[in-house]
mmCIF file of C-alpha atoms in Angstrom:
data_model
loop_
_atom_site.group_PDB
_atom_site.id
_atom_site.type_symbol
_atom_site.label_atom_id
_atom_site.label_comp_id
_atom_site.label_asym_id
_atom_site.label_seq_id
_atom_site.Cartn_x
_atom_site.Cartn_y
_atom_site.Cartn_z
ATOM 1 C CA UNK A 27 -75.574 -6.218 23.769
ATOM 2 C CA UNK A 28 -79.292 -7.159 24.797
ATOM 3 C CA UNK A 29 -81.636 -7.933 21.650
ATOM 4 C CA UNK A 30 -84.511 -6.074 20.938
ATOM 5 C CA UNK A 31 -87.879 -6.882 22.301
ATOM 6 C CA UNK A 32 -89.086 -9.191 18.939
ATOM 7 C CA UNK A 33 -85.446 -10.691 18.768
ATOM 8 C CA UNK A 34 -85.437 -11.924 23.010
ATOM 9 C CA UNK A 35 -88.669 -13.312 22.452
ATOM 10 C CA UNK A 36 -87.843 -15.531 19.560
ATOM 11 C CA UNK A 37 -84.775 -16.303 21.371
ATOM 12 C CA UNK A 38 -85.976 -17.711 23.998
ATOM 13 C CA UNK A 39 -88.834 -19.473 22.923
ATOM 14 C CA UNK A 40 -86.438 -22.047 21.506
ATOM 15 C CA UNK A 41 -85.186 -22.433 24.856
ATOM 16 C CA UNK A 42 -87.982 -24.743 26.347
ATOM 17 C CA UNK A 43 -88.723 -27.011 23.334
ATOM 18 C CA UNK A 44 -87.985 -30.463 23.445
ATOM 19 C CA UNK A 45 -85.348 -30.696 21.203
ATOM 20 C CA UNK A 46 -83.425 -28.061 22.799
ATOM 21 C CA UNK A 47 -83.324 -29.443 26.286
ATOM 22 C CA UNK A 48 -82.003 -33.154 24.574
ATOM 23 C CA UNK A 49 -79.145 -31.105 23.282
ATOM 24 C CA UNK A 50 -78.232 -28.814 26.396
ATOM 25 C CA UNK A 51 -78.438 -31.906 28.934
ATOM 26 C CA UNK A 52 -75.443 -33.310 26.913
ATOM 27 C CA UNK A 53 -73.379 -30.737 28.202
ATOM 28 C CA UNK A 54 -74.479 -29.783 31.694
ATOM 29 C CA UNK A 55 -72.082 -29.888 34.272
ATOM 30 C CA UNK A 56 -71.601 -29.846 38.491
ATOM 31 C CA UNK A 57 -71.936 -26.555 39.527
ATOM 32 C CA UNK A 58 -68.310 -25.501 41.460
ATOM 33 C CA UNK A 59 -70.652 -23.336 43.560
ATOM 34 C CA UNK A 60 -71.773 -26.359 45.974
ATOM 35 C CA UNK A 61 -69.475 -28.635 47.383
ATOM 36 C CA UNK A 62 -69.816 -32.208 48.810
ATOM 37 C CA UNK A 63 -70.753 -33.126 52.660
ATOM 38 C CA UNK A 64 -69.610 -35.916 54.101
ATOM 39 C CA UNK A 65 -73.131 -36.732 55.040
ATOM 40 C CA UNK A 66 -74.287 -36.460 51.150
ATOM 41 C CA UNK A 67 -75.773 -33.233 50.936
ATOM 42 C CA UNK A 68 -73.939 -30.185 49.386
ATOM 43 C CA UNK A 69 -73.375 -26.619 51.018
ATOM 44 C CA UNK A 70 -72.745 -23.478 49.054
ATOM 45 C CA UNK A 71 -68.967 -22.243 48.519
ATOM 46 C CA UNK A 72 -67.911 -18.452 48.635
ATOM 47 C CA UNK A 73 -68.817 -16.928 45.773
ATOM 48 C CA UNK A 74 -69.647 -12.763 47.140
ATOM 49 C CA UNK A 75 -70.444 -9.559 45.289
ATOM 50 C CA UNK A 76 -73.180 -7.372 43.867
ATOM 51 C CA UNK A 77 -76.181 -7.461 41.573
ATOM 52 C CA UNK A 78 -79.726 -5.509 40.898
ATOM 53 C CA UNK A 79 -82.445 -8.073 41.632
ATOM 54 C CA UNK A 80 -86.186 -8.003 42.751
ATOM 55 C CA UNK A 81 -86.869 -8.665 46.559
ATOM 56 C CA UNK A 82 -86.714 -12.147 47.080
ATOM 57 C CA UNK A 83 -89.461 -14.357 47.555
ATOM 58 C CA UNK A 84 -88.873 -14.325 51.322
ATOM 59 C CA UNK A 85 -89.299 -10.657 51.403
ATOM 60 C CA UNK A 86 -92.236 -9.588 49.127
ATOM 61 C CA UNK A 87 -95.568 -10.641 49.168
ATOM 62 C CA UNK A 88 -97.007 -9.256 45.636
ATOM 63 C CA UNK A 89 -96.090 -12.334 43.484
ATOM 64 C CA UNK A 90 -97.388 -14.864 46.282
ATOM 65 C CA UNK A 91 -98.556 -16.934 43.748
ATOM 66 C CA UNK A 92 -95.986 -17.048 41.281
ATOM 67 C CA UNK A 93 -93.364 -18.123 43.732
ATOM 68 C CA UNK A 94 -95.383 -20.725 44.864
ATOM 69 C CA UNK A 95 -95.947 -22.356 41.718
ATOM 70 C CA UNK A 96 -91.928 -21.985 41.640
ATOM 71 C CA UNK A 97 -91.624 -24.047 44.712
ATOM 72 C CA UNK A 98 -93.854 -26.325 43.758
ATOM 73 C CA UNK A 99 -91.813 -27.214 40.094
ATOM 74 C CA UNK A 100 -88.424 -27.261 42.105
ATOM 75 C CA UNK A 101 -89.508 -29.950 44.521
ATOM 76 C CA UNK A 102 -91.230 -31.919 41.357
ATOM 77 C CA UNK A 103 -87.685 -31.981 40.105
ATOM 78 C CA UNK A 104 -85.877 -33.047 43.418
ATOM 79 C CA UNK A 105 -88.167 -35.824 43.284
ATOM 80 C CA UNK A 106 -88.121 -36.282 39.589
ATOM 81 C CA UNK A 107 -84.497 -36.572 39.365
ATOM 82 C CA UNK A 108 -81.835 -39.032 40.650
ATOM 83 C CA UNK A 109 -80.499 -38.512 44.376
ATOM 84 C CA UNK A 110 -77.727 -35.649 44.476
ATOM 85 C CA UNK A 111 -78.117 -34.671 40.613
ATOM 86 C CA UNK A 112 -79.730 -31.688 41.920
ATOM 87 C CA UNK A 113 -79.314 -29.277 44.526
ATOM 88 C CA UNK A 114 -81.829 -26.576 45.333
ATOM 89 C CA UNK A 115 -81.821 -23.703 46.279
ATOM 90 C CA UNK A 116 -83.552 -21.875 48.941
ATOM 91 C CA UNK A 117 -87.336 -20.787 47.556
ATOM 92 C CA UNK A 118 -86.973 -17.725 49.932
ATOM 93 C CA UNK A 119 -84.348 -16.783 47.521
ATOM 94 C CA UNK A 120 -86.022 -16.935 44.401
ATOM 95 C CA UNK A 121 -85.316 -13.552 42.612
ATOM 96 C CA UNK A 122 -85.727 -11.833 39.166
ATOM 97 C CA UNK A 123 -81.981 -10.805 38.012
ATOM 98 C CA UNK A 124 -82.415 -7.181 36.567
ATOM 99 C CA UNK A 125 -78.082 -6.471 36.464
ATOM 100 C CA UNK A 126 -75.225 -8.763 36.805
ATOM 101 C CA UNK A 127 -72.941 -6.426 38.479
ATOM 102 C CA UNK A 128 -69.372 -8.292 39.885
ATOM 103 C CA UNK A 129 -68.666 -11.593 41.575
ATOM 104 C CA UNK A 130 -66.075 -13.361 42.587
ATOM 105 C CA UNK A 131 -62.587 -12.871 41.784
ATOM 106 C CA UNK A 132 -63.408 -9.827 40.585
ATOM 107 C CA UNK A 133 -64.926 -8.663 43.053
ATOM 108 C CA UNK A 134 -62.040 -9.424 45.852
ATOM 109 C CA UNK A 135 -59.783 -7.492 43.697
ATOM 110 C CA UNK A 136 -62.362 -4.851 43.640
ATOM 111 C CA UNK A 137 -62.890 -4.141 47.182
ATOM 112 C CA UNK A 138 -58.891 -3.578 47.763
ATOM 113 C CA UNK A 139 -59.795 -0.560 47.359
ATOM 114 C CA UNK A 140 -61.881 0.204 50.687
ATOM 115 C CA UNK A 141 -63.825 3.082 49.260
ATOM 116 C CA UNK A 142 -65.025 0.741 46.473
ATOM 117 C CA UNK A 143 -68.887 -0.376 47.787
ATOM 118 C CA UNK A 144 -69.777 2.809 49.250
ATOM 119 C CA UNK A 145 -68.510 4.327 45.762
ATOM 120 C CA UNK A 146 -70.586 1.605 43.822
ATOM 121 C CA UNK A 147 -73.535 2.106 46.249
ATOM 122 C CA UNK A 148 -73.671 5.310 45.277
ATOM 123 C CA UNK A 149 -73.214 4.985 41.473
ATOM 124 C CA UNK A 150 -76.075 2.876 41.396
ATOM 125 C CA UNK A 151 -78.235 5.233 43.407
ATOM 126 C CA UNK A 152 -77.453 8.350 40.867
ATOM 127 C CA UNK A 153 -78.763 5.589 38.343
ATOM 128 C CA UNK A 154 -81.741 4.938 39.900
ATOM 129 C CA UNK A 155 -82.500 8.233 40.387
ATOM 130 C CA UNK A 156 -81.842 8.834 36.548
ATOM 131 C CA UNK A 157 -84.159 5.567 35.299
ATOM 132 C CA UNK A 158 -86.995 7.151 37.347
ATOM 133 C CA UNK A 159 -87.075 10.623 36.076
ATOM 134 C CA UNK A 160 -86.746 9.400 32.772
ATOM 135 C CA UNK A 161 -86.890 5.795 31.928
ATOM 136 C CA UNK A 162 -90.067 4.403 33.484
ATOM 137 C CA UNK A 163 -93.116 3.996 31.687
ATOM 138 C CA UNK A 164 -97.111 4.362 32.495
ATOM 139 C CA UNK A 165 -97.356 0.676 32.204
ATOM 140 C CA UNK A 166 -96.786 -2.405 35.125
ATOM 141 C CA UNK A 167 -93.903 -4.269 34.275
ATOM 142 C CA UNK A 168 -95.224 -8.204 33.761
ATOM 143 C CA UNK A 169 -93.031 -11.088 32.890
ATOM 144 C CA UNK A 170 -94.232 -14.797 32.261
ATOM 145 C CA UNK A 171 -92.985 -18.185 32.843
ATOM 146 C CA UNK A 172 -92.382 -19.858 29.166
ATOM 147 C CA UNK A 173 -91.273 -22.965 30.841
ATOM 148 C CA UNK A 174 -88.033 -24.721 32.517
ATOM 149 C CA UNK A 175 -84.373 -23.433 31.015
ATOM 150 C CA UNK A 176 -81.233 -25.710 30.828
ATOM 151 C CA UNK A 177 -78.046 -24.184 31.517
ATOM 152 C CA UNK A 178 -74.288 -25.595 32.178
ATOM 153 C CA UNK A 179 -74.554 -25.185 35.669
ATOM 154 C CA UNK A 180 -78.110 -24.553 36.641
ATOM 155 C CA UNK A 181 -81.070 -25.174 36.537
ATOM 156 C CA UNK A 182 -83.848 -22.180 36.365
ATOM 157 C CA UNK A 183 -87.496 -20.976 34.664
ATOM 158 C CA UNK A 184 -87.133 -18.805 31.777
ATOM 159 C CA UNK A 185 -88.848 -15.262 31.405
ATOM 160 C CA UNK A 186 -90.743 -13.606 28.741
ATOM 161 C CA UNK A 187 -92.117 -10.130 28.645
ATOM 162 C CA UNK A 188 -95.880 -9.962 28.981
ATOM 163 C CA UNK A 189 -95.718 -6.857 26.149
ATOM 164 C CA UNK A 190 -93.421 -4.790 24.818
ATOM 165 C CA UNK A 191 -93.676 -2.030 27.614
ATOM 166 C CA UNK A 192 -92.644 -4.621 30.097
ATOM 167 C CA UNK A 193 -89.445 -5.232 28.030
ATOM 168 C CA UNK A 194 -88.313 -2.109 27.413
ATOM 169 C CA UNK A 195 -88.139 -1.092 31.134
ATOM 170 C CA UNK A 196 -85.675 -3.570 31.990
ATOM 171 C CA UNK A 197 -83.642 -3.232 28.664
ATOM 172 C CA UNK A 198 -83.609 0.487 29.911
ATOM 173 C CA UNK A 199 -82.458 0.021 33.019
ATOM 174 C CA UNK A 200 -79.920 -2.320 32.188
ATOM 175 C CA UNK A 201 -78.546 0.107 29.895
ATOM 176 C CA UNK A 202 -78.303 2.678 31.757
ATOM 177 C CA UNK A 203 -76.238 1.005 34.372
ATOM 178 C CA UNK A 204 -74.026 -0.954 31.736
ATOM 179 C CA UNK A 205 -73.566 2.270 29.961
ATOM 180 C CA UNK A 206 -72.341 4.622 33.190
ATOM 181 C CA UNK A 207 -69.276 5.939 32.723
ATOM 182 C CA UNK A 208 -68.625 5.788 36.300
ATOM 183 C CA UNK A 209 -69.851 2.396 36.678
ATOM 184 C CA UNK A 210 -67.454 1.055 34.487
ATOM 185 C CA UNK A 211 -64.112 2.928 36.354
ATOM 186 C CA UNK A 212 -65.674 0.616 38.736
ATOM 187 C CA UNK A 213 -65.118 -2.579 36.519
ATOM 188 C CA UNK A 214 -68.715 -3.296 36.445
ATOM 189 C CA UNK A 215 -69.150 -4.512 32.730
ATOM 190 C CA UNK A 216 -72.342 -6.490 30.748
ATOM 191 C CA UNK A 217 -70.810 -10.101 30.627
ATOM 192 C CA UNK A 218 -73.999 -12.264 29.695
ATOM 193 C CA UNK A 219 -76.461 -11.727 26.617
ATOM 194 C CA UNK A 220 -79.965 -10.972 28.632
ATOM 195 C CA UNK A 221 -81.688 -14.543 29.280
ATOM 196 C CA UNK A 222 -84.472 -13.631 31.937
ATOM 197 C CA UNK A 223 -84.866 -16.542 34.480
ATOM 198 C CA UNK A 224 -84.949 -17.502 38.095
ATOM 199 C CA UNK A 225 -82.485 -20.044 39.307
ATOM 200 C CA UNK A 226 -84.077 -23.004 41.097
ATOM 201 C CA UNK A 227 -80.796 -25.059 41.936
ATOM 202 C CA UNK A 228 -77.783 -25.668 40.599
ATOM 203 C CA UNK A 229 -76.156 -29.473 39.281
ATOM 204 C CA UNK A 230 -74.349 -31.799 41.839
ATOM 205 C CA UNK A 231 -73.606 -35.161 41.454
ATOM 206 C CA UNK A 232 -74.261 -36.143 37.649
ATOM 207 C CA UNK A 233 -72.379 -39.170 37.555
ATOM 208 C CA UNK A 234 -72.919 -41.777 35.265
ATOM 209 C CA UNK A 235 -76.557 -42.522 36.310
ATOM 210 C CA UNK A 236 -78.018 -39.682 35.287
ATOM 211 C CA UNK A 237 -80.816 -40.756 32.380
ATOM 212 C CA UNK A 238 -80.344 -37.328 29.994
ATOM 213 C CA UNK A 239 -83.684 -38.489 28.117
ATOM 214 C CA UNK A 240 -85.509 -39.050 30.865
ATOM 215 C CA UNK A 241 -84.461 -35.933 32.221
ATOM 216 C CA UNK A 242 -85.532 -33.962 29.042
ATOM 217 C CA UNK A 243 -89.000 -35.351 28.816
ATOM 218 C CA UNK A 244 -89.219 -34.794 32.524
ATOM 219 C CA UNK A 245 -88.649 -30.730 32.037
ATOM 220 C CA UNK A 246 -90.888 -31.025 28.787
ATOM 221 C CA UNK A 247 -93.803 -32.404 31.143
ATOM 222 C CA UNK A 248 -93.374 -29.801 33.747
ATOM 223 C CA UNK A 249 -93.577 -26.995 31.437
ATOM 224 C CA UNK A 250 -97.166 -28.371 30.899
ATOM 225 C CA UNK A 251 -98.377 -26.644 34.276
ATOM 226 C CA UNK A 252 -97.357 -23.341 32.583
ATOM 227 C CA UNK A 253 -99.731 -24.164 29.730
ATOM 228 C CA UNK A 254 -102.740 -24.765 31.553
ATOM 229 C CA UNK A 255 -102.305 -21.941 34.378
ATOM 230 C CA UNK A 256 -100.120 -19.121 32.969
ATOM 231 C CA UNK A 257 -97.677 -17.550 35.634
ATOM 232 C CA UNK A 258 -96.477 -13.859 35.854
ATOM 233 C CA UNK A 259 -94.471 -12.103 37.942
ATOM 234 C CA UNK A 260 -94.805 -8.340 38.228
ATOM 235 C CA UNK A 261 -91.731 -6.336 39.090
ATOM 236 C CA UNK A 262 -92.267 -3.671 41.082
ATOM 237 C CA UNK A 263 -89.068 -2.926 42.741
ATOM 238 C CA UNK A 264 -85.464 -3.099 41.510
ATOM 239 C CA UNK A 265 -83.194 -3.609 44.625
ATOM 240 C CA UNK A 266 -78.976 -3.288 44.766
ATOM 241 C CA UNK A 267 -78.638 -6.537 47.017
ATOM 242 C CA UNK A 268 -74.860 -8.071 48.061
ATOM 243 C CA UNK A 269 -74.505 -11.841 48.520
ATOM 244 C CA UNK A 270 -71.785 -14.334 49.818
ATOM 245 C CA UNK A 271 -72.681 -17.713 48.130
ATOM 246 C CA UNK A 272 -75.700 -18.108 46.127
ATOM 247 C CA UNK A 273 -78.045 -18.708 48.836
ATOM 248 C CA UNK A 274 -79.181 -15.329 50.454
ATOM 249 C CA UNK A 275 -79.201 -11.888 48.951
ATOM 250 C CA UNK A 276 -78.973 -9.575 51.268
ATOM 251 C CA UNK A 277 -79.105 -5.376 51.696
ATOM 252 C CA UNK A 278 -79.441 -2.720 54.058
ATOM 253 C CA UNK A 279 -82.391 0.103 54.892
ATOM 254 C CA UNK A 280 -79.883 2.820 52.691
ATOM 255 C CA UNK A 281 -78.957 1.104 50.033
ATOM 256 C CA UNK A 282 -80.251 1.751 46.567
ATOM 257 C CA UNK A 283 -83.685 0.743 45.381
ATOM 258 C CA UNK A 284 -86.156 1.535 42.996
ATOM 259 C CA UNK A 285 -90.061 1.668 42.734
ATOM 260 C CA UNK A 286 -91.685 1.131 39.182
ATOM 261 C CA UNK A 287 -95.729 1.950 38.236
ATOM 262 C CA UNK A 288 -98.191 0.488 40.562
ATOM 263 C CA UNK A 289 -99.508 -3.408 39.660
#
């Protein structure tokens, strides 16, 4: 299902132009994954299960730099945009999405069967173990920031692949999880055509107040820091990581990870 390496870089170029973001902000919605407070602020709903990510931000200090020019675009928005229409995440959770593996409702029904996570723990090990006898290159893996990305729900920075090398690895590795056999007796399927990004907060309130034109040129002029002082991150570890709500991604000591090449 993911494109080649030429094809996901013309993809997503089109992603951060002007144009595109005045016709995705006619259709973005409140994210069902934050809910109301009585005192105007929104906390996260339940929303648990599994996914290959890098360490978060919180826990790695290689891509120092990267995260903080993150942080410092997310609270440009929550000032740039009207009260409520957007609710942030935590920056310590800022994370590179590698694998979509199962969420929600899928998920509950998955884990009646009690032998299910230590079963998918140690699925995803065996595939780790695979992808570094025989899928990692001689090369770092490097990924830019092309600028903001507009989606239904969310609100993130979109990836691309410093060079091809860098691309491959991850198409790799995503294929060799989506294509386990024993994986899928799981239920753990490729839903989502590859769009790299990091999510930076989700929609709340939209209401009627929300100025979608202003809000497009807004995004347009903070992709302007990316011009003038590129951003990469490098991935260096690949990480099975469980989470409740889409706050905190956590794992334990024993659980699956993976080293690539040195920076």
């Amino acid at each position: 299902m993911d494109d080649t390496y030429q094809a996901y870089v013309n993809r997503v170029a089109r992603l951060t132009l002007l144009d595109t973001y005045k016709s995705q902000v006619e259709h973005i919605q409140e994210s069902p994954k934050f809910r109301p407070e009585p005192d105007g602020g929104r906390s996260p709903v339940a929303f648990p299960g599994y996914t290959v990510i890098t360490p978060p931000s919180g826990e790695e200090s290689e891509n120092a730099a990267f995260y903080a020019s993150l942080d410092e675009c997310q609270e440009a928005l929550q000032v740039g945009l009207e009260t409520g229409a957007f609710v942030p995440v935590p920056k310590e959770s800022f994370h590179f999405t590698l694998a979509d593996l199962i969420w929600d409702s899928a998920y509950l029904d998955a884990i009646k069967n009690p032998e299910f996570e230590g079963q998918l723990r140690s699925r995803i090990g065996e595939c780790f173990a695979d992808c570094k006898s025989t899928l990692i290159g001689d090369f770092p893996i490097r990924w830019m920031v092309l600028g903001l990305m507009v989606r239904t729900r969310a609100l993130g920075v979109c990836l691309a692949p410093k060079d091809e090398s860098s691309y491959k690895q991850i198409w790799e590795l995503r294929r060799s999880i989506y294509q386990n056999s024993d994986l899928m007796a799981l239920g753990i399927e490729q839903q989502y055509h590859f769009t790299a990004h990091i999510t930076l907060g989700y929609f709340g309130d939209l209401g009627s107040g929300l100025d979608r034109d202003r809000f497009s040129t807004l995004l347009s002029q903070l992709n302007d820091r990316w011009l003038d002082a590129p951003q990469e991150i490098w991935i260096h570890r690949a990480e099975l990581r469980k989470f409740d709500d889409m706050t905190r991604y956590y794992r334990e000591s024993d659980w699956p990870s993976l080293e690539f090449i040195g920076g």
